[in-house]
Amino acid sequence: MLRLAAASLAGTAIEFYDFFVYGTAAALVLGPLFFPTFSPVAGTLAAFGTFGVGFVARPLGSILFGHFGDRRGRRPVLVASLLLTGASTVAVGCVPSYGSIGVAAPVLLLVLRFLQGLGLGGEWGGAVLLTAEHAPAGRRGLWSSFPQIGPAVGFLLANGVMLALSATLTDAQFAQWGWRVPFWVAGVLALGGLWLRSSLAESPRFLELGDHARVPLAEVVREHWRLVLLTAGALSVGYAVFYAVTTWSLAYGTERLGVSRTVMLTCIMAAVVVKGSLTPLVALLSDRYGRRPLCLLGCTAAALWMFPMVALLATGAPLLMFVGFLGALLAFVTMFAVVGAYLPELYEPRVRCTGAAVGYNLGGVVGGALTPVVATALAEHGGRVPWGVGAYLTGIALFSLGCFALLPETRPVGAVAAEPVAG
């Protein structure tokens, strides 16, 4: 289990590195380079628009890779999704700017971002299911949390590289070529991830299935549509909170508050370190107290913290901004440390790869794709403290709280438990 969990963590870290490095670049440099005819705010909105395309592609990736995951196994999905995401990310680093090839530049950026999202949409389902279906029932929450640590590690890798380049290069050097380096690094990381995953065994739960769904998506839509919508709605707050902290606040702090890139990245990364380190502990609590209670607690905390978070951000003081980010990410991890076990347990095994991944990634469309764009627009028309952003995030948290309240508990009771089926 430790070797399997480590390989899943490494793979998700690499794929989320690819995804996050684009978000950081969108907040810092992509607007002026690829949309130079726009105003600064409009350029940032356009860059966040291409960022959002990746989230729109993720449910489609879930459908595509989920089909093969439910028909052919979880392991092949991990290799194919990693190859697609890694190749697309390296290619982003090679796209000429608008000044070199005109409108073709943002078009290419859009296509590659779509392919990135397609690959990541397949990654989560394969990695989490392979771990969850190997894990003993009484510790499924703990072992399934390892892939959930991957996004934090990927974020720290992506922003660590960006921070090092930002601190050592001039603004002109960073805009000219420095921002491309993290995208090229993705190629080396992808090769390492493929090597780690080459020795993984197929999920025993999949191998036990005698009857595989012929068209998993059709079965999910026909029999589990309500469950998919509820899980998507429930998880949207996590995406909204995470990308408000890691993407929108980075752009807001550097452009509106005049805080340096280095300070903003350091504050955000410090909060992500705490969040990532607490993930296994929270997941272990879910094995003891249940998945649903922790999700309800995290959602409530998010609803209560969004106004204080934007107020602390607006001060521009590093310590206060860190406190604001940390409170938001603690609410986030209370929910998302648990979903690696919760979502697979909600869906029956024959359509689990499709159903769990589609629900997970649809939440990203609502919470992740829209949040940087909506928050940027709301902040532009507000005062120094972006209360509109706080209201928007609080509204999403309350919506998700209602969805979580309608979902059942799934934690197995006793040492040996049958596969729970819901929906």
Tab-separated table of C-alpha atoms in Angstrom:
chain	number	residue	atom	x	y	z
A	1	MET	CA	0.000	0.000	0.000
A	2	LEU	CA	2.793	2.433	0.802
A	3	ARG	CA	4.457	1.919	-2.588
A	4	LEU	CA	1.130	2.211	-4.390
A	5	ALA	CA	0.117	5.315	-2.436
A	6	ALA	CA	3.510	6.934	-3.072
A	7	ALA	CA	3.263	6.266	-6.816
A	8	SER	CA	-0.281	7.700	-6.904
A	9	LEU	CA	0.847	10.773	-4.957
A	10	ALA	CA	3.793	11.340	-7.303
A	11	GLY	CA	1.617	10.976	-10.386
A	12	THR	CA	-1.094	13.367	-9.235
A	13	ALA	CA	1.595	15.825	-8.092
A	14	ILE	CA	3.109	15.832	-11.587
A	15	GLU	CA	-0.224	16.233	-13.351
A	16	PHE	CA	-1.390	19.002	-11.020
A	17	TYR	CA	1.999	20.681	-11.403
A	18	ASP	CA	1.182	20.897	-15.108
A	19	PHE	CA	-2.262	22.301	-14.375
A	20	PHE	CA	-1.205	24.790	-11.697
A	21	VAL	CA	1.803	26.195	-13.511
A	22	TYR	CA	-0.615	27.482	-16.143
A	23	GLY	CA	-2.771	29.158	-13.493
A	24	THR	CA	0.222	30.976	-12.012
A	25	ALA	CA	1.411	32.073	-15.443
A	26	ALA	CA	-2.121	33.283	-16.263
A	27	ALA	CA	-2.128	35.426	-13.131
A	28	LEU	CA	1.342	36.891	-13.776
A	29	VAL	CA	2.255	37.157	-17.468
A	30	LEU	CA	-0.066	35.540	-20.012
A	31	GLY	CA	-2.408	38.535	-20.315
A	32	PRO	CA	0.178	41.042	-21.648
A	33	LEU	CA	1.943	38.407	-23.790
A	34	PHE	CA	-1.053	36.837	-25.487
A	35	PHE	CA	-3.708	39.571	-25.238
A	36	PRO	CA	-1.649	42.784	-25.587
A	37	THR	CA	-4.431	44.763	-27.284
A	38	PHE	CA	-6.627	44.446	-24.175
A	39	SER	CA	-6.523	46.674	-21.112
A	40	PRO	CA	-4.618	45.192	-18.137
A	41	VAL	CA	-7.819	44.000	-16.438
A	42	ALA	CA	-9.322	42.678	-19.678
A	43	GLY	CA	-6.053	40.907	-20.473
A	44	THR	CA	-6.102	39.196	-17.078
A	45	LEU	CA	-9.738	38.207	-17.616
A	46	ALA	CA	-8.863	36.762	-21.029
A	47	ALA	CA	-5.931	34.816	-19.562
A	48	PHE	CA	-8.196	33.463	-16.819
A	49	GLY	CA	-10.666	32.555	-19.579
A	50	THR	CA	-8.095	30.260	-21.188
A	51	PHE	CA	-7.356	28.970	-17.683
A	52	GLY	CA	-11.037	28.091	-17.298
A	53	VAL	CA	-11.063	26.088	-20.543
A	54	GLY	CA	-9.003	23.439	-18.749
A	55	PHE	CA	-11.828	22.968	-16.244
A	56	VAL	CA	-14.418	22.683	-19.011
A	57	ALA	CA	-12.291	19.936	-20.596
A	58	ARG	CA	-11.888	17.981	-17.355
A	59	PRO	CA	-15.388	16.406	-17.299
A	60	LEU	CA	-14.882	15.409	-20.943
A	61	GLY	CA	-11.603	13.776	-19.938
A	62	SER	CA	-13.460	11.999	-17.139
A	63	ILE	CA	-15.926	10.598	-19.651
A	64	LEU	CA	-13.241	9.551	-22.127
A	65	PHE	CA	-10.768	8.024	-19.679
A	66	GLY	CA	-13.514	6.848	-17.327
A	67	HIS	CA	-14.947	4.719	-20.133
A	68	PHE	CA	-11.651	2.899	-20.511
A	69	GLY	CA	-11.121	2.796	-16.747
A	70	ASP	CA	-14.432	0.992	-16.244
A	71	ARG	CA	-13.988	-1.206	-19.316
A	72	ARG	CA	-10.223	-1.943	-19.397
A	73	GLY	CA	-8.936	-1.133	-15.925
A	74	ARG	CA	-7.682	1.740	-13.798
A	75	ARG	CA	-3.962	1.316	-14.522
A	76	PRO	CA	-3.953	2.106	-18.304
A	77	VAL	CA	-5.781	5.366	-17.574
A	78	LEU	CA	-2.912	6.573	-15.381
A	79	VAL	CA	-0.327	6.174	-18.135
A	80	ALA	CA	-2.396	7.694	-20.959
A	81	SER	CA	-3.555	10.716	-18.941
A	82	LEU	CA	-0.027	11.481	-17.740
A	83	LEU	CA	1.341	11.375	-21.297
A	84	LEU	CA	-1.361	13.706	-22.619
A	85	THR	CA	-1.067	16.267	-19.826
A	86	GLY	CA	2.747	16.291	-19.848
A	87	ALA	CA	3.045	16.714	-23.629
A	88	SER	CA	0.449	19.516	-23.660
A	89	THR	CA	2.215	21.398	-20.870
A	90	VAL	CA	5.615	21.267	-22.563
A	91	ALA	CA	3.967	22.531	-25.748
A	92	VAL	CA	2.496	25.558	-23.899
A	93	GLY	CA	6.059	26.613	-23.076
A	94	CYS	CA	6.871	26.608	-26.778
A	95	VAL	CA	3.960	28.741	-28.044
A	96	PRO	CA	5.201	32.062	-29.524
A	97	SER	CA	3.634	35.227	-28.127
A	98	TYR	CA	1.030	37.415	-29.852
A	99	GLY	CA	3.787	39.728	-31.039
A	100	SER	CA	5.336	36.886	-33.072
A	101	ILE	CA	2.388	35.065	-34.668
A	102	GLY	CA	-0.621	37.229	-33.916
A	103	VAL	CA	-4.014	35.725	-33.107
A	104	ALA	CA	-2.702	32.180	-33.643
A	105	ALA	CA	-0.882	32.490	-30.303
A	106	PRO	CA	-3.960	32.661	-28.021
A	107	VAL	CA	-5.705	30.055	-30.206
A	108	LEU	CA	-2.840	27.603	-29.696
A	109	LEU	CA	-2.840	28.422	-25.980
A	110	LEU	CA	-6.545	27.615	-25.834
A	111	VAL	CA	-6.156	24.261	-27.616
A	112	LEU	CA	-3.259	23.155	-25.428
A	113	ARG	CA	-5.049	24.200	-22.251
A	114	PHE	CA	-8.023	22.107	-23.384
A	115	LEU	CA	-5.755	19.067	-23.854
A	116	GLN	CA	-4.239	19.672	-20.409
A	117	GLY	CA	-7.701	19.583	-18.861
A	118	LEU	CA	-8.641	16.492	-20.840
A	119	GLY	CA	-5.662	14.596	-19.417
A	120	LEU	CA	-6.212	15.784	-15.853
A	121	GLY	CA	-9.870	14.789	-16.049
A	122	GLY	CA	-8.773	11.192	-16.477
A	123	GLU	CA	-5.923	11.327	-13.962
A	124	TRP	CA	-7.887	11.842	-10.761
A	125	GLY	CA	-10.291	8.940	-11.230
A	126	GLY	CA	-7.588	6.443	-12.113
A	127	ALA	CA	-5.179	7.430	-9.323
A	128	VAL	CA	-7.758	7.634	-6.540
A	129	LEU	CA	-9.606	4.475	-7.533
A	130	LEU	CA	-6.449	2.420	-7.855
A	131	THR	CA	-5.497	3.414	-4.304
A	132	ALA	CA	-8.995	3.206	-2.787
A	133	GLU	CA	-9.723	-0.207	-4.271
A	134	HIS	CA	-6.453	-1.654	-2.943
A	135	ALA	CA	-6.922	-0.186	0.553
A	136	PRO	CA	-8.417	-2.083	3.524
A	137	ALA	CA	-11.911	-0.843	4.363
A	138	GLY	CA	-10.980	0.435	7.831
A	139	ARG	CA	-8.144	2.621	6.481
A	140	ARG	CA	-9.526	3.563	3.085
A	141	GLY	CA	-9.769	7.232	4.027
A	142	LEU	CA	-6.103	7.389	5.042
A	143	TRP	CA	-4.661	5.608	1.996
A	144	SER	CA	-6.972	7.410	-0.431
A	145	SER	CA	-5.716	10.744	0.885
A	146	PHE	CA	-2.269	10.240	-0.654
A	147	PRO	CA	-3.413	11.147	-4.189
A	148	GLN	CA	-5.131	14.146	-2.583
A	149	ILE	CA	-1.755	15.360	-1.284
A	150	GLY	CA	-0.565	15.410	-4.904
A	151	PRO	CA	-2.288	18.714	-5.794
A	152	ALA	CA	-0.514	20.470	-2.887
A	153	VAL	CA	2.851	19.036	-3.918
A	154	GLY	CA	2.193	19.944	-7.545
A	155	PHE	CA	1.229	23.466	-6.572
A	156	LEU	CA	4.365	23.895	-4.469
A	157	LEU	CA	6.562	22.572	-7.284
A	158	ALA	CA	4.948	24.854	-9.849
A	159	ASN	CA	5.061	27.951	-7.706
A	160	GLY	CA	8.483	27.113	-6.269
A	161	VAL	CA	9.926	27.157	-9.773
A	162	MET	CA	8.014	30.358	-10.560
A	163	LEU	CA	9.172	31.949	-7.311
A	164	ALA	CA	12.819	31.071	-7.959
A	165	LEU	CA	12.651	32.513	-11.479
A	166	SER	CA	10.745	35.586	-10.325
A	167	ALA	CA	13.338	36.264	-7.619
A	168	THR	CA	16.403	35.779	-9.848
A	169	LEU	CA	15.301	37.284	-13.177
A	170	THR	CA	14.399	40.827	-14.094
A	171	ASP	CA	10.789	41.535	-15.072
A	172	ALA	CA	11.849	41.728	-18.722
A	173	GLN	CA	13.689	38.385	-18.601
A	174	PHE	CA	10.793	36.714	-16.808
A	175	ALA	CA	8.292	37.986	-19.413
A	176	GLN	CA	10.562	37.141	-22.346
A	177	TRP	CA	11.547	33.547	-21.522
A	178	GLY	CA	11.574	32.852	-17.773
A	179	TRP	CA	7.872	31.972	-17.540
A	180	ARG	CA	8.402	29.195	-20.125
A	181	VAL	CA	10.913	27.218	-18.032
A	182	PRO	CA	8.348	25.656	-15.628
A	183	PHE	CA	6.407	24.331	-18.622
A	184	TRP	CA	9.510	22.674	-20.052
A	185	VAL	CA	10.300	21.120	-16.664
A	186	ALA	CA	6.980	19.278	-16.970
A	187	GLY	CA	8.507	16.997	-19.602
A	188	VAL	CA	11.153	15.693	-17.184
A	189	LEU	CA	8.562	15.221	-14.435
A	190	ALA	CA	6.236	13.304	-16.788
A	191	LEU	CA	9.004	10.834	-17.688
A	192	GLY	CA	9.629	10.254	-13.973
A	193	GLY	CA	5.934	9.684	-13.369
A	194	LEU	CA	5.692	7.148	-16.195
A	195	TRP	CA	8.593	5.220	-14.687
A	196	LEU	CA	6.922	5.159	-11.261
A	197	ARG	CA	3.612	3.946	-12.656
A	198	SER	CA	5.035	1.242	-14.918
A	199	SER	CA	5.135	-1.304	-12.074
A	200	LEU	CA	1.702	-0.706	-10.519
A	201	ALA	CA	-0.705	-3.630	-10.270
A	202	GLU	CA	-4.301	-3.410	-11.486
A	203	SER	CA	-7.049	-2.794	-8.923
A	204	PRO	CA	-8.229	-6.085	-7.333
A	205	ARG	CA	-11.797	-4.744	-7.186
A	206	PHE	CA	-11.777	-4.227	-10.958
A	207	LEU	CA	-10.325	-7.690	-11.571
A	208	GLU	CA	-13.134	-9.226	-9.480
A	209	LEU	CA	-15.829	-7.675	-11.673
A	210	GLY	CA	-17.381	-10.292	-13.914
A	211	ASP	CA	-19.664	-7.924	-15.779
A	212	HIS	CA	-18.322	-4.594	-17.014
A	213	ALA	CA	-20.605	-1.781	-18.088
A	214	ARG	CA	-20.791	-1.588	-21.892
A	215	VAL	CA	-21.317	2.183	-21.936
A	216	PRO	CA	-20.453	3.465	-18.430
A	217	LEU	CA	-21.569	7.035	-19.089
A	218	ALA	CA	-25.029	5.924	-20.214
A	219	GLU	CA	-25.415	3.834	-17.064
A	220	VAL	CA	-24.233	6.719	-14.863
A	221	VAL	CA	-26.666	9.165	-16.488
A	222	ARG	CA	-29.541	6.695	-16.319
A	223	GLU	CA	-29.090	5.399	-12.783
A	224	HIS	CA	-26.880	7.877	-10.914
A	225	TRP	CA	-27.637	11.310	-12.420
A	226	ARG	CA	-28.828	12.745	-9.106
A	227	LEU	CA	-25.686	11.542	-7.340
A	228	VAL	CA	-23.454	13.091	-10.027
A	229	LEU	CA	-25.177	16.469	-9.703
A	230	LEU	CA	-25.025	16.396	-5.901
A	231	THR	CA	-21.330	15.502	-5.811
A	232	ALA	CA	-20.541	18.189	-8.388
A	233	GLY	CA	-22.441	20.799	-6.400
A	234	ALA	CA	-20.909	19.677	-3.122
A	235	LEU	CA	-17.333	19.860	-4.388
A	236	SER	CA	-17.689	23.215	-6.181
A	237	VAL	CA	-16.878	25.137	-2.979
A	238	GLY	CA	-13.507	23.399	-2.663
A	239	TYR	CA	-12.483	24.448	-6.144
A	240	ALA	CA	-13.785	27.984	-5.618
A	241	VAL	CA	-11.870	28.434	-2.361
A	242	PHE	CA	-8.646	26.889	-3.632
A	243	TYR	CA	-8.472	28.912	-6.848
A	244	ALA	CA	-9.588	32.097	-5.126
A	245	VAL	CA	-6.534	31.717	-2.883
A	246	THR	CA	-3.992	30.378	-5.362
A	247	THR	CA	-4.931	32.118	-8.624
A	248	TRP	CA	-7.258	35.099	-8.204
A	249	SER	CA	-5.579	36.486	-5.068
A	250	LEU	CA	-2.190	36.286	-6.782
A	251	ALA	CA	-3.392	38.509	-9.606
A	252	TYR	CA	-5.309	40.815	-7.225
A	253	GLY	CA	-2.374	41.231	-4.870
A	254	THR	CA	0.182	41.999	-7.566
A	255	GLU	CA	-2.016	44.184	-9.805
A	256	ARG	CA	-4.371	45.985	-7.420
A	257	LEU	CA	-2.440	46.075	-4.145
A	258	GLY	CA	1.053	46.445	-5.595
A	259	VAL	CA	2.448	43.532	-3.562
A	260	SER	CA	5.473	41.877	-5.166
A	261	ARG	CA	5.168	38.492	-6.900
A	262	THR	CA	7.674	37.022	-4.460
A	263	VAL	CA	5.695	38.052	-1.364
A	264	MET	CA	2.361	36.860	-2.760
A	265	LEU	CA	3.756	33.501	-3.867
A	266	THR	CA	5.478	32.996	-0.512
A	267	CYS	CA	2.294	33.693	1.487
A	268	ILE	CA	0.217	31.357	-0.667
A	269	MET	CA	2.821	28.595	-0.700
A	270	ALA	CA	3.218	28.694	3.088
A	271	ALA	CA	-0.530	28.161	3.506
A	272	VAL	CA	-0.495	25.303	0.966
A	273	VAL	CA	2.351	23.585	2.870
A	274	VAL	CA	0.201	23.494	6.031
A	275	LYS	CA	-2.797	22.309	4.046
A	276	GLY	CA	-0.885	19.487	2.376
A	277	SER	CA	0.723	18.287	5.602
A	278	LEU	CA	-2.657	18.037	7.364
A	279	THR	CA	-4.342	16.012	4.599
A	280	PRO	CA	-3.530	12.508	5.971
A	281	LEU	CA	-4.574	13.514	9.502
A	282	VAL	CA	-7.966	14.775	8.357
A	283	ALA	CA	-8.447	11.664	6.214
A	284	LEU	CA	-7.630	9.474	9.204
A	285	LEU	CA	-10.338	11.276	11.172
A	286	SER	CA	-12.803	10.360	8.416
A	287	ASP	CA	-12.030	6.668	9.005
A	288	ARG	CA	-13.017	7.184	12.632
A	289	TYR	CA	-15.863	9.712	12.491
A	290	GLY	CA	-17.177	9.436	8.939
A	291	ARG	CA	-16.780	11.223	5.604
A	292	ARG	CA	-19.945	13.324	5.586
A	293	PRO	CA	-19.523	15.050	8.991
A	294	LEU	CA	-16.090	16.366	8.014
A	295	CYS	CA	-17.392	17.607	4.671
A	296	LEU	CA	-20.234	19.444	6.398
A	297	LEU	CA	-17.778	20.948	8.896
A	298	GLY	CA	-15.398	22.131	6.156
A	299	CYS	CA	-18.237	23.660	4.147
A	300	THR	CA	-19.562	25.548	7.158
A	301	ALA	CA	-16.074	26.846	7.970
A	302	ALA	CA	-15.666	28.052	4.385
A	303	ALA	CA	-18.968	29.934	4.519
A	304	LEU	CA	-17.915	31.681	7.746
A	305	TRP	CA	-14.367	32.547	6.630
A	306	MET	CA	-14.748	34.092	3.152
A	307	PHE	CA	-15.457	37.659	4.328
A	308	PRO	CA	-12.565	37.655	6.824
A	309	MET	CA	-10.287	36.212	4.125
A	310	VAL	CA	-10.891	39.018	1.620
A	311	ALA	CA	-10.558	41.623	4.393
A	312	LEU	CA	-7.171	40.194	5.417
A	313	LEU	CA	-6.064	40.023	1.778
A	314	ALA	CA	-6.958	43.682	1.221
A	315	THR	CA	-4.505	44.781	3.939
A	316	GLY	CA	-1.558	43.746	1.737
A	317	ALA	CA	0.314	42.770	4.938
A	318	PRO	CA	2.120	39.425	4.401
A	319	LEU	CA	1.306	37.924	7.814
A	320	LEU	CA	-2.372	38.895	7.651
A	321	MET	CA	-2.704	37.625	4.091
A	322	PHE	CA	-1.135	34.324	5.159
A	323	VAL	CA	-3.660	33.995	8.004
A	324	GLY	CA	-6.516	34.637	5.561
A	325	PHE	CA	-5.226	32.068	3.082
A	326	LEU	CA	-4.532	29.514	5.811
A	327	GLY	CA	-8.058	29.724	7.244
A	328	ALA	CA	-9.547	29.206	3.784
A	329	LEU	CA	-7.311	26.224	2.975
A	330	LEU	CA	-7.982	24.585	6.350
A	331	ALA	CA	-11.690	24.669	5.488
A	332	PHE	CA	-10.812	23.286	2.048
A	333	VAL	CA	-8.722	20.380	3.336
A	334	THR	CA	-11.404	19.336	5.808
A	335	MET	CA	-13.519	18.482	2.763
A	336	PHE	CA	-11.042	17.472	0.081
A	337	ALA	CA	-8.852	15.209	2.211
A	338	VAL	CA	-11.929	13.011	2.507
A	339	VAL	CA	-13.261	12.874	-1.074
A	340	GLY	CA	-10.622	10.386	-2.267
A	341	ALA	CA	-12.470	7.756	-0.241
A	342	TYR	CA	-15.925	9.333	-0.213
A	343	LEU	CA	-16.582	9.553	-3.951
A	344	PRO	CA	-15.497	5.988	-4.848
A	345	GLU	CA	-17.657	4.675	-2.005
A	346	LEU	CA	-20.689	6.555	-3.343
A	347	TYR	CA	-20.592	4.803	-6.739
A	348	GLU	CA	-20.918	1.107	-7.506
A	349	PRO	CA	-17.698	-0.511	-8.842
A	350	ARG	CA	-18.826	-1.161	-12.435
A	351	VAL	CA	-19.236	2.585	-13.200
A	352	ARG	CA	-17.052	4.016	-10.447
A	353	CYS	CA	-14.247	5.372	-12.640
A	354	THR	CA	-16.717	7.339	-14.759
A	355	GLY	CA	-19.198	8.419	-12.080
A	356	ALA	CA	-16.734	9.542	-9.405
A	357	ALA	CA	-14.474	11.358	-11.869
A	358	VAL	CA	-17.323	13.117	-13.705
A	359	GLY	CA	-18.838	14.328	-10.427
A	360	TYR	CA	-15.435	15.480	-9.169
A	361	ASN	CA	-14.555	17.382	-12.345
A	362	LEU	CA	-17.992	18.907	-12.928
A	363	GLY	CA	-17.499	20.583	-9.567
A	364	GLY	CA	-14.363	22.117	-11.048
A	365	VAL	CA	-16.361	23.772	-13.845
A	366	VAL	CA	-18.653	25.499	-11.344
A	367	GLY	CA	-16.036	26.350	-8.740
A	368	GLY	CA	-12.667	26.424	-10.505
A	369	ALA	CA	-13.331	27.727	-14.017
A	370	LEU	CA	-15.602	30.604	-13.015
A	371	THR	CA	-14.049	31.811	-9.768
A	372	PRO	CA	-10.942	33.666	-11.074
A	373	VAL	CA	-13.007	35.347	-13.821
A	374	VAL	CA	-15.973	36.284	-11.623
A	375	ALA	CA	-13.772	37.371	-8.718
A	376	THR	CA	-11.618	39.571	-10.983
A	377	ALA	CA	-14.724	41.261	-12.416
A	378	LEU	CA	-16.286	41.763	-8.957
A	379	ALA	CA	-13.077	43.156	-7.480
A	380	GLU	CA	-12.697	45.624	-10.354
A	381	HIS	CA	-15.974	47.329	-9.454
A	382	GLY	CA	-15.515	47.279	-5.688
A	383	GLY	CA	-13.484	49.297	-3.229
A	384	ARG	CA	-10.161	48.344	-1.688
A	385	VAL	CA	-11.797	45.452	0.179
A	386	PRO	CA	-13.464	43.168	-2.433
A	387	TRP	CA	-16.591	42.362	-0.424
A	388	GLY	CA	-18.334	41.177	-3.593
A	389	VAL	CA	-15.799	38.356	-3.893
A	390	GLY	CA	-16.472	37.365	-0.278
A	391	ALA	CA	-20.230	37.293	-0.959
A	392	TYR	CA	-19.722	35.196	-4.096
A	393	LEU	CA	-17.562	32.629	-2.304
A	394	THR	CA	-19.919	32.500	0.686
A	395	GLY	CA	-22.840	31.832	-1.667
A	396	ILE	CA	-21.003	28.901	-3.271
A	397	ALA	CA	-20.155	27.519	0.181
A	398	LEU	CA	-23.810	27.590	1.248
A	399	PHE	CA	-24.871	25.930	-2.001
A	400	SER	CA	-22.300	23.159	-1.483
A	401	LEU	CA	-23.359	22.748	2.129
A	402	GLY	CA	-26.883	21.967	0.946
A	403	CYS	CA	-25.570	19.378	-1.518
A	404	PHE	CA	-23.404	17.673	1.113
A	405	ALA	CA	-26.420	17.539	3.436
A	406	LEU	CA	-28.288	15.466	0.831
A	407	LEU	CA	-25.481	12.918	0.377
A	408	PRO	CA	-25.352	9.734	2.488
A	409	GLU	CA	-22.593	8.545	4.802
A	410	THR	CA	-20.421	5.785	3.313
A	411	ARG	CA	-17.741	4.965	5.910
A	412	PRO	CA	-17.578	1.177	6.320
A	413	VAL	CA	-18.496	-0.019	9.811
A	414	GLY	CA	-16.378	-2.799	11.331
A	415	ALA	CA	-13.191	-4.439	10.115
A	416	VAL	CA	-14.829	-5.989	7.048
A	417	ALA	CA	-17.530	-4.185	5.134
A	418	ALA	CA	-19.352	-4.749	1.888
A	419	GLU	CA	-18.937	-2.260	-0.923
A	420	PRO	CA	-21.422	0.543	-0.176
A	421	VAL	CA	-23.654	1.519	-3.067
A	422	ALA	CA	-25.530	4.801	-3.194
A	423	GLY	CA	-27.329	6.869	-5.760
